[in-house]
Coordinates of C-alpha atoms in Angstrom, one line a residue:
M175 CA 91.9 62.3 106.6
P176 CA 94.9 60.1 106.6
L177 CA 96.4 58.9 103.4
Y178 CA 97.0 55.2 103.2
F179 CA 99.0 53.3 100.6
Y180 CA 97.8 49.9 99.2
D181 CA 99.0 47.1 97.0
C182 CA 96.4 45.0 95.1
K183 CA 97.0 41.2 95.3
K184 CA 95.0 40.6 92.1
C185 CA 96.6 43.1 89.7
S186 CA 99.6 44.3 91.6
N187 CA 98.5 47.9 91.3
N188 CA 100.0 50.3 93.9
F189 CA 97.6 53.1 94.9
E190 CA 96.9 55.6 97.7
K191 CA 93.6 56.5 99.2
L192 CA 92.2 59.0 101.7
I193 CA 90.3 57.0 104.3
M194 CA 88.1 58.3 107.1
N195 CA 87.9 54.9 108.8
A196 CA 91.1 52.8 109.0
N197 CA 88.9 49.7 109.0
A198 CA 86.9 50.7 105.9
L199 CA 86.7 48.2 103.0
V200 CA 89.1 49.4 100.2
A201 CA 88.8 48.4 96.5
C202 CA 91.5 48.7 93.9
P203 CA 90.7 51.5 91.5
K204 CA 92.1 49.5 88.6
C205 CA 90.4 46.1 89.0
Q206 CA 87.9 46.8 91.8
S207 CA 89.2 43.9 93.8
T208 CA 89.0 44.2 97.6
K209 CA 92.0 41.9 98.1
V210 CA 94.4 44.7 99.0
I211 CA 97.3 45.0 101.4
K212 CA 97.9 48.2 103.4
L213 CA 101.5 49.2 103.0
M214 CA 103.8 50.8 105.6
P215 CA 104.2 54.6 105.2
N216 CA 107.3 55.8 103.4
S217 CA 108.8 57.1 106.6
H218 CA 109.3 53.5 107.8
S219 CA 112.7 52.0 107.0
S220 CA 113.8 48.5 107.6
L221 CA 117.4 49.3 106.8
S222 CA 120.1 49.0 109.4
E223 CA 122.0 52.2 110.4
A224 CA 125.0 51.1 108.3
E225 CA 122.8 50.5 105.2
K226 CA 121.2 53.9 105.7
R227 CA 124.6 55.6 105.9
A228 CA 125.7 53.8 102.7
Q229 CA 122.6 54.9 100.9
L230 CA 123.0 58.5 102.0
K231 CA 126.6 58.4 100.9
K232 CA 125.6 57.3 97.4
V233 CA 123.0 60.1 97.2
G234 CA 125.5 62.6 98.4
K235 CA 128.0 61.5 95.7
A236 CA 125.3 61.7 93.0
Q237 CA 124.5 65.3 94.1
G238 CA 128.2 66.3 94.3
V239 CA 128.3 66.6 98.1
G240 CA 131.8 66.4 99.5
R241 CA 133.5 67.0 96.1
S242 CA 136.9 68.6 96.2
I243 CA 137.1 72.3 95.5
D244 CA 139.5 73.6 92.7
R245 CA 141.7 75.9 94.7
S246 CA 143.9 76.8 91.7
W247 CA 141.2 79.2 90.3
D248 CA 141.7 82.7 91.5
P249 CA 138.7 85.1 91.2
K250 CA 141.0 88.1 91.5
K251 CA 142.9 87.2 88.4
Y252 CA 139.7 86.6 86.6
Q253 CA 138.4 90.1 87.6
D254 CA 141.6 91.8 86.7
H255 CA 141.6 90.1 83.2
Y256 CA 138.0 91.2 82.4

């Protein structure tokens, strides 16, 4: 069964639902309204290639990717000391 993502027009609730039939009537679990919009899957991206690269660069910096390595530290000196 595919998992679909929806947004309720009435209460702005975002929810996901397993649906057998893609054309089935879907109601919001919070307010029971059937006025819902099917959202695009998370794999869809409307960003340009330059925007995607900029976002990936920000994530990489946050995770420490590409940081400089301290080459002044010598493991041999540390081992000899202890």
